[in-house]
Coordinates of C-alpha atoms in Angstrom, one line a residue:
V1 CA 88.8 121.7 95.2
W2 CA 91.8 123.9 95.9
F3 CA 90.1 125.3 99.1
V4 CA 89.5 121.8 100.5
L5 CA 93.1 120.8 99.7
A6 CA 94.3 124.1 101.3
M7 CA 92.4 123.6 104.5
S8 CA 94.0 120.2 105.0
I9 CA 97.4 121.9 105.5
R10 CA 96.0 125.0 107.3
R11 CA 94.2 123.3 110.2
D12 CA 95.3 126.3 112.3
L13 CA 93.0 128.6 110.3
N14 CA 89.2 128.8 110.1
Y15 CA 87.4 128.8 106.7
P16 CA 87.6 132.6 105.9
Q17 CA 91.2 132.7 107.1
T18 CA 92.2 129.8 104.9
L19 CA 90.6 131.5 101.9
N20 CA 92.5 134.7 102.7
W21 CA 95.7 132.8 103.0
M22 CA 95.1 131.3 99.5
I23 CA 94.6 134.7 97.9
S24 CA 97.1 136.6 100.0
G25 CA 99.5 136.9 97.0
F26 CA 96.8 138.5 94.9
R27 CA 95.8 140.8 97.7
W28 CA 99.2 142.1 98.7
M29 CA 101.3 141.7 95.6
Q30 CA 98.8 142.6 92.9
K31 CA 96.1 144.4 95.0
V32 CA 93.3 143.0 93.0
V33 CA 91.3 141.6 95.9
P34 CA 88.5 143.6 97.5
P35 CA 89.6 145.3 100.8
S36 CA 87.6 143.0 103.0
S37 CA 88.6 140.2 105.3
S38 CA 85.4 138.3 104.4
I39 CA 85.5 137.5 100.7
V40 CA 82.4 135.2 100.6
K41 CA 79.3 135.0 102.7
E42 CA 79.3 132.8 105.9
G43 CA 78.4 129.3 105.0
A44 CA 79.1 129.5 101.3
L45 CA 82.3 127.5 101.6
T46 CA 80.5 124.7 103.5
H47 CA 77.7 124.6 100.9
A48 CA 80.3 124.4 98.2
R49 CA 82.0 121.5 100.0
V50 CA 78.7 119.6 100.3
R51 CA 78.0 120.1 96.6
I52 CA 81.3 118.7 95.4
G53 CA 81.2 115.7 97.7
S54 CA 84.0 113.2 98.4
N55 CA 84.2 111.2 95.1
V56 CA 86.2 113.9 93.4
F57 CA 88.9 113.7 96.1
K58 CA 88.9 109.9 96.1
H59 CA 89.5 109.9 92.4
L60 CA 92.2 112.6 92.8
F61 CA 93.9 110.6 95.5
Y62 CA 94.3 107.5 93.4
K63 CA 95.3 109.6 90.4
V64 CA 98.2 111.1 92.4
V65 CA 99.2 107.6 93.5
G66 CA 99.0 106.3 89.9
K67 CA 101.5 108.9 88.9
L68 CA 104.1 107.4 91.2
G69 CA 105.2 104.8 88.7
A70 CA 107.6 102.1 89.8
L71 CA 108.5 102.2 93.4
K72 CA 112.2 102.2 94.5
A73 CA 113.4 98.7 95.3
D74 CA 114.9 98.7 98.9
F75 CA 115.2 95.0 99.8
H76 CA 116.7 92.5 97.3
G77 CA 114.7 93.8 94.3
L78 CA 111.5 94.3 96.3
S79 CA 109.8 97.5 97.3
T80 CA 108.8 97.5 101.0
V81 CA 105.3 98.5 101.8
L82 CA 103.9 98.8 105.3
F83 CA 100.4 98.1 106.7
D84 CA 99.1 99.7 109.9
G85 CA 96.0 101.3 111.3
T86 CA 95.1 104.4 113.2
C87 CA 92.1 106.3 114.4
A88 CA 91.3 110.0 113.8
T89 CA 88.9 112.2 115.8
M90 CA 86.3 114.6 114.5
P91 CA 83.9 117.2 116.1
D92 CA 81.2 115.7 118.4
S93 CA 78.1 116.3 116.2
K94 CA 75.1 114.0 116.2
E95 CA 75.7 113.1 112.6
N96 CA 79.4 112.1 113.1
T97 CA 78.5 110.2 116.3
H98 CA 75.8 108.2 114.5
K99 CA 77.9 107.4 111.5
F100 CA 81.3 106.6 113.1
G101 CA 80.7 106.0 116.8
K102 CA 82.9 106.6 119.9
A103 CA 85.4 104.6 121.8
S104 CA 84.3 103.3 125.3
S105 CA 85.8 104.7 128.4
R106 CA 85.4 104.3 132.2
K107 CA 83.0 107.1 132.2
G108 CA 80.9 105.8 129.3
S109 CA 82.4 106.9 126.0
A110 CA 85.1 109.1 124.6
A111 CA 84.7 112.8 124.0
F112 CA 84.8 112.6 120.2
P113 CA 83.7 110.3 117.4
Q114 CA 86.5 108.5 115.6
V115 CA 87.1 107.0 112.2
R116 CA 89.2 103.9 111.9
I117 CA 91.8 104.1 109.1
M118 CA 94.0 101.4 107.5
S119 CA 96.9 102.6 105.2
L120 CA 99.4 101.0 102.9
M121 CA 102.6 103.0 102.8
A122 CA 105.6 102.8 100.5
M123 CA 108.6 102.9 102.9
S124 CA 111.2 104.3 100.5
A125 CA 109.4 107.6 99.9
R126 CA 106.9 107.3 102.9
V127 CA 103.9 107.8 100.5
I128 CA 100.4 106.4 101.2
L129 CA 99.5 104.0 98.4
D130 CA 96.0 103.0 99.5
V131 CA 93.6 103.6 102.3
A132 CA 90.5 102.0 103.7
Y133 CA 88.3 103.4 106.5
A134 CA 85.3 102.5 108.5
P135 CA 83.3 103.5 111.6
Y136 CA 85.1 103.0 114.9
R137 CA 82.6 100.4 116.0
G138 CA 80.5 97.8 114.3
K139 CA 80.7 94.6 112.3
K140 CA 83.6 94.3 109.8
T141 CA 85.1 97.6 110.9
G142 CA 88.3 96.1 112.5
E143 CA 91.8 96.6 111.1
R144 CA 92.0 93.1 109.6
A145 CA 88.7 93.7 107.7
L146 CA 90.0 97.0 106.3
L147 CA 93.4 95.4 105.5
A148 CA 91.6 92.7 103.4
K149 CA 89.9 95.4 101.3
I150 CA 93.3 96.9 100.4
V151 CA 94.9 93.5 99.8
N152 CA 92.2 92.6 97.3
R153 CA 93.0 95.8 95.3
I154 CA 96.8 95.1 95.2
H155 CA 98.1 92.6 92.6
R156 CA 101.7 93.6 92.1
T157 CA 104.3 91.0 92.8
D158 CA 107.3 93.4 93.3
L159 CA 106.2 94.4 96.8
L160 CA 107.2 93.1 100.2
F161 CA 104.4 93.5 102.7
V162 CA 105.5 94.1 106.3
M163 CA 102.9 93.8 109.1
D164 CA 102.5 93.5 112.9
A165 CA 101.1 90.6 114.7
G166 CA 97.7 92.3 115.3
L167 CA 97.1 92.2 111.5
Y168 CA 97.7 88.4 111.2
A169 CA 95.0 86.4 109.5
F170 CA 95.6 83.0 107.8
N171 CA 93.4 83.9 104.8
I172 CA 95.5 87.1 104.3
I173 CA 98.9 85.4 104.1
Q174 CA 97.4 82.6 102.0
D175 CA 96.2 85.2 99.5
F176 CA 99.7 86.7 99.4
A177 CA 101.2 83.2 98.7
Q178 CA 98.7 82.4 96.0
R179 CA 99.3 85.7 94.2
G180 CA 103.1 85.3 94.4
Q181 CA 103.4 88.2 96.8
Y182 CA 106.0 88.4 99.6
F183 CA 105.4 89.2 103.2
I184 CA 107.0 89.4 106.6
I185 CA 104.7 89.4 109.6
K186 CA 105.1 89.0 113.3
V187 CA 103.6 85.7 114.5
P188 CA 100.9 86.0 117.2
S189 CA 101.3 83.7 120.2
H190 CA 98.2 81.6 119.4
V191 CA 99.5 80.5 116.0
K192 CA 100.8 76.9 116.0
L193 CA 103.8 76.1 113.8
K194 CA 104.8 72.6 112.8
F195 CA 108.6 72.3 112.4
V196 CA 109.7 70.9 109.0
D197 CA 113.4 71.6 108.6
G198 CA 116.1 73.9 110.1
L199 CA 118.2 76.3 108.1
P200 CA 121.9 77.2 108.6
D201 CA 121.2 80.8 109.7
G202 CA 119.0 79.7 112.6
S203 CA 115.6 80.1 110.9
F204 CA 113.5 77.1 110.1
I205 CA 110.8 75.9 107.7
A206 CA 107.4 75.2 109.2
R207 CA 103.9 74.6 108.2
V208 CA 100.9 76.5 109.5
S209 CA 97.4 75.0 109.1
E210 CA 93.9 76.3 109.6
K211 CA 90.3 75.4 108.8
I212 CA 88.7 77.6 106.2
E213 CA 85.3 77.6 104.5
D214 CA 85.0 75.3 101.5
F215 CA 83.2 77.4 98.9
D216 CA 83.1 74.5 96.4
K217 CA 80.5 72.6 98.5
P218 CA 77.0 73.8 98.9
L219 CA 75.5 74.4 102.4
T220 CA 74.1 71.4 104.2
R221 CA 70.4 70.9 104.6
S222 CA 70.5 72.5 108.0
G223 CA 72.3 75.5 106.4
R224 CA 75.8 74.8 107.8
K225 CA 79.0 75.5 105.9
H226 CA 81.6 73.0 104.9
W227 CA 85.1 73.4 106.1
K228 CA 88.5 72.2 104.9
T229 CA 92.0 72.2 106.4
V230 CA 94.6 74.2 104.4
S231 CA 98.3 74.3 105.1
L232 CA 100.9 76.8 104.1
T233 CA 104.7 76.4 104.2
V234 CA 106.5 79.4 105.7
R235 CA 110.0 80.4 107.0
V236 CA 110.1 81.3 110.7
I237 CA 112.7 83.5 112.4
R238 CA 112.7 83.4 116.2
I239 CA 114.3 86.5 117.7
H240 CA 115.4 87.5 121.2
I241 CA 116.6 90.9 122.2
P242 CA 118.0 91.0 125.7
G243 CA 115.5 92.7 128.0
F244 CA 112.4 91.8 125.9
Q245 CA 110.3 88.7 125.4
P246 CA 111.3 86.5 122.4
F247 CA 109.1 86.7 119.4
A248 CA 108.9 85.2 115.9
L249 CA 108.6 86.4 112.3
M250 CA 106.9 84.5 109.5
T251 CA 107.8 85.0 105.8
N252 CA 107.5 83.3 102.5
I253 CA 111.0 84.4 101.4
F254 CA 112.9 81.1 101.3
D255 CA 116.0 82.5 99.6
Q256 CA 118.8 81.5 102.0
D257 CA 121.1 84.3 100.6
I258 CA 118.8 86.6 102.5
S259 CA 119.7 85.8 106.1
A260 CA 117.4 85.7 109.1
H261 CA 119.3 88.5 110.8
E262 CA 118.9 90.7 107.8
M263 CA 115.1 90.1 107.6
A264 CA 114.8 90.7 111.3
L265 CA 116.5 94.1 111.0
H266 CA 114.4 95.0 108.0
Y267 CA 111.2 94.2 109.9
H268 CA 112.3 96.7 112.5
K269 CA 111.8 99.5 109.9
R270 CA 108.0 98.8 110.1
W271 CA 107.8 101.7 112.6
D272 CA 108.2 104.1 109.7
I273 CA 104.5 104.1 109.1
E274 CA 104.0 105.3 112.7
I275 CA 106.2 108.3 111.8
A276 CA 104.0 109.0 108.8
Y277 CA 100.9 109.0 111.0
D278 CA 102.7 111.3 113.4
E279 CA 103.5 113.7 110.5
I280 CA 99.9 113.8 109.4
K281 CA 98.1 114.0 112.8
T282 CA 100.6 116.0 114.8
H283 CA 102.1 118.4 112.2
Q284 CA 99.9 118.5 109.1
C285 CA 96.6 118.6 111.1
A286 CA 98.1 120.7 114.0
R287 CA 95.6 123.1 115.7
L288 CA 96.1 126.3 117.7
Q289 CA 95.2 126.5 121.3
G290 CA 91.5 127.2 121.8
Q291 CA 90.4 125.2 118.7
T292 CA 88.6 121.9 118.7
P293 CA 91.3 119.3 119.6
T294 CA 90.4 116.9 116.8
T295 CA 92.2 115.6 113.7
F296 CA 89.4 116.6 111.3
R297 CA 87.2 119.7 111.5
S298 CA 84.1 118.7 109.6
K299 CA 80.8 118.2 111.4
R300 CA 79.2 116.1 108.7
P301 CA 80.2 112.5 107.9
D302 CA 80.4 113.1 104.1
L303 CA 82.7 116.1 104.7
V304 CA 84.8 114.0 107.1
E305 CA 85.4 111.5 104.2
Q306 CA 86.2 114.4 101.9
E307 CA 88.6 115.9 104.3
L308 CA 90.3 112.5 104.9
Y309 CA 91.1 112.1 101.1
A310 CA 92.2 115.7 100.9
T311 CA 94.6 115.3 103.8
L312 CA 96.2 112.2 102.2
I313 CA 96.4 113.9 98.8
M314 CA 98.3 116.8 100.4
Y315 CA 100.5 114.6 102.5
N316 CA 101.5 112.5 99.4
S317 CA 102.1 115.7 97.4
I318 CA 104.4 117.1 100.1
R319 CA 106.2 113.7 100.4
L320 CA 106.7 113.6 96.6
M321 CA 108.2 117.0 96.7
I322 CA 110.5 115.9 99.5
A323 CA 111.5 112.8 97.5
Q324 CA 112.3 114.9 94.5
A325 CA 114.3 117.4 96.5
A326 CA 116.2 114.5 98.3
E327 CA 117.1 112.9 95.0
E328 CA 118.5 116.1 93.7
H329 CA 120.6 116.5 96.8
G330 CA 121.6 112.8 97.1
K331 CA 119.7 112.3 100.4
D332 CA 117.3 109.7 101.8
P333 CA 113.8 111.3 101.8
R334 CA 113.1 109.8 105.2
F335 CA 115.8 112.1 106.7
V336 CA 114.3 115.3 105.3
S337 CA 112.2 117.2 107.8
F338 CA 108.5 117.0 107.0
L339 CA 107.6 119.8 109.4
D340 CA 110.2 122.2 107.9
S341 CA 109.2 121.3 104.4
L342 CA 105.5 121.9 105.2
H343 CA 106.4 125.4 106.6
H344 CA 108.3 126.3 103.5
I345 CA 105.5 125.1 101.2
V346 CA 102.9 127.1 103.3
E347 CA 105.1 130.2 102.9
A348 CA 105.7 129.8 99.2
A349 CA 102.3 128.7 98.0
P350 CA 100.4 132.1 98.0
L351 CA 103.3 133.9 96.2
M352 CA 103.8 131.1 93.6
A353 CA 100.1 131.3 92.8
I354 CA 100.4 134.7 91.2
E355 CA 103.5 133.9 89.1
G356 CA 103.7 133.1 85.4
E357 CA 104.7 129.7 84.1
K358 CA 108.4 130.5 83.7
Q359 CA 108.7 132.3 86.9
M360 CA 106.9 129.5 88.7
E361 CA 109.3 126.9 87.4
S362 CA 112.2 129.0 88.8
S363 CA 110.4 129.4 92.1
Y364 CA 109.6 125.6 92.3
S365 CA 113.2 124.8 91.6
Y366 CA 114.3 127.1 94.4
L367 CA 111.7 125.6 96.8
L368 CA 113.1 122.1 96.1
K369 CA 116.5 123.4 97.0
V370 CA 115.2 124.9 100.3
I371 CA 113.4 121.6 101.1
G372 CA 116.5 119.6 100.2
H373 CA 118.5 121.4 102.9
A374 CA 115.7 120.8 105.6
S375 CA 117.5 117.9 107.2
I376 CA 116.1 116.4 110.4
D377 CA 118.2 117.7 113.3
R378 CA 117.8 114.5 115.3
P379 CA 117.5 111.5 113.0
R380 CA 116.0 108.3 114.3
R381 CA 118.3 106.8 116.9
Q382 CA 119.0 103.2 118.1
R383 CA 117.3 103.3 121.5
T384 CA 114.6 101.8 123.8
N385 CA 112.4 103.5 126.3
P386 CA 111.1 102.0 129.6
R387 CA 107.4 101.2 129.7
V388 CA 106.4 103.7 132.3
I389 CA 103.9 106.5 132.5
K390 CA 103.8 110.0 134.2
T391 CA 100.4 109.5 135.8
K392 CA 99.6 106.3 137.6
I393 CA 96.4 105.1 135.8
S394 CA 97.5 101.7 134.6
K395 CA 99.6 98.6 135.5
F396 CA 102.9 100.2 134.5
E397 CA 105.2 101.7 137.0
R398 CA 105.1 105.5 137.5
K399 CA 107.8 107.4 135.5
K400 CA 110.7 108.5 137.7
P401 CA 114.0 110.4 137.1
H402 CA 116.0 107.2 136.6
H403 CA 113.7 106.1 133.8
K404 CA 115.6 107.5 130.8
S405 CA 116.2 106.3 127.3
E406 CA 118.9 103.8 126.9
K407 CA 121.1 103.4 123.8
R408 CA 120.8 100.0 122.3
D409 CA 122.8 98.4 119.5
I410 CA 120.0 96.2 118.2
E411 CA 122.0 95.0 115.2
N412 CA 124.6 93.4 117.4
E413 CA 122.4 92.5 120.4
M414 CA 119.8 90.6 118.4
I415 CA 119.9 86.8 118.7
I416 CA 118.3 84.4 116.3
L417 CA 116.9 81.5 118.3
R418 CA 117.0 78.0 116.8
C419 CA 113.9 75.9 116.9
K420 CA 113.8 73.4 119.9
N421 CA 112.7 70.6 117.5
E422 CA 116.1 70.6 115.7

């Protein structure tokens, strides 16, 4: 178990090197390890991984999440949680390709199989609360199908779910409303909103309707389903930022003490989950040149699933240490460097492994101090970037010297558009 967890933060090392890193404290400080660079026979670690399977790590992942306790309220008594999906690559073995599939490309298919992942992240500590995954291609493998699996497992009413337009589904927001859960979601262009009443802050009350299957009625003789029209009352916030197309947000927060402008700014923080994916895929799963340029290293589907849970366990563990260190230093955990913290943990782990209980407590306390001082040198800035590319392979203009980041004051530039029906 410890080896699988260790290899999820030492993607730059192969199996024997990862094991040597784990026991390096015993080797060099206590000199109790045999003087050989190969401690076990080739293939033994893979066979052990196959034996233990993925269920142990799935259970461990949810056990770590369960120890989080109450999440920090960051928006009017609610804890903001973010939904978003991503894809992760793996070695191009026959087993992985058969299980997960590949993305299509102009030349036929992508180089590597991919697994589609949907995560639910707590924004305050940037910790992954739940995950669902599926093959890249196939029926019910899309992001909304994976989102529905997670939603059905979450019944807390102290959360604020924030989602992008690509995750919109009427049945999802209806489930939120029926359970007394709150959401803010970007409205896709195809959704029709019926104006009901305007509010002083520029937002308005509307009704959104859709036909859904009526499960109370049996199928017809010909086997057809019965349908019924269901309506939902929502609050809509139309937003325009100069230089961009106007868009709308939908929420079931009707408290007028929470202004439309405040909710629009809070929705902008949804991008924090993209930062979490970057920390996992770019830094935690970083490879050295010459190694397979994939997120995961396993060539068997069952070991890919095992590695996925192990990666999230270690990411959450690092993030919890960052949160603890930030609290002791009076900082926001989102502004403590994940990369620097990871490097400090990698340096300290082999040495702390050989220490006694009292000495380890002292070392852990010192490690938290070091992490607490690992501030991000360039915190997230208010800016926008032009939609251009370096190599002309799409409809966007080629990137040129005058295409540079522009500073934008979104808070003051943002305009709340009133509904035309008022």
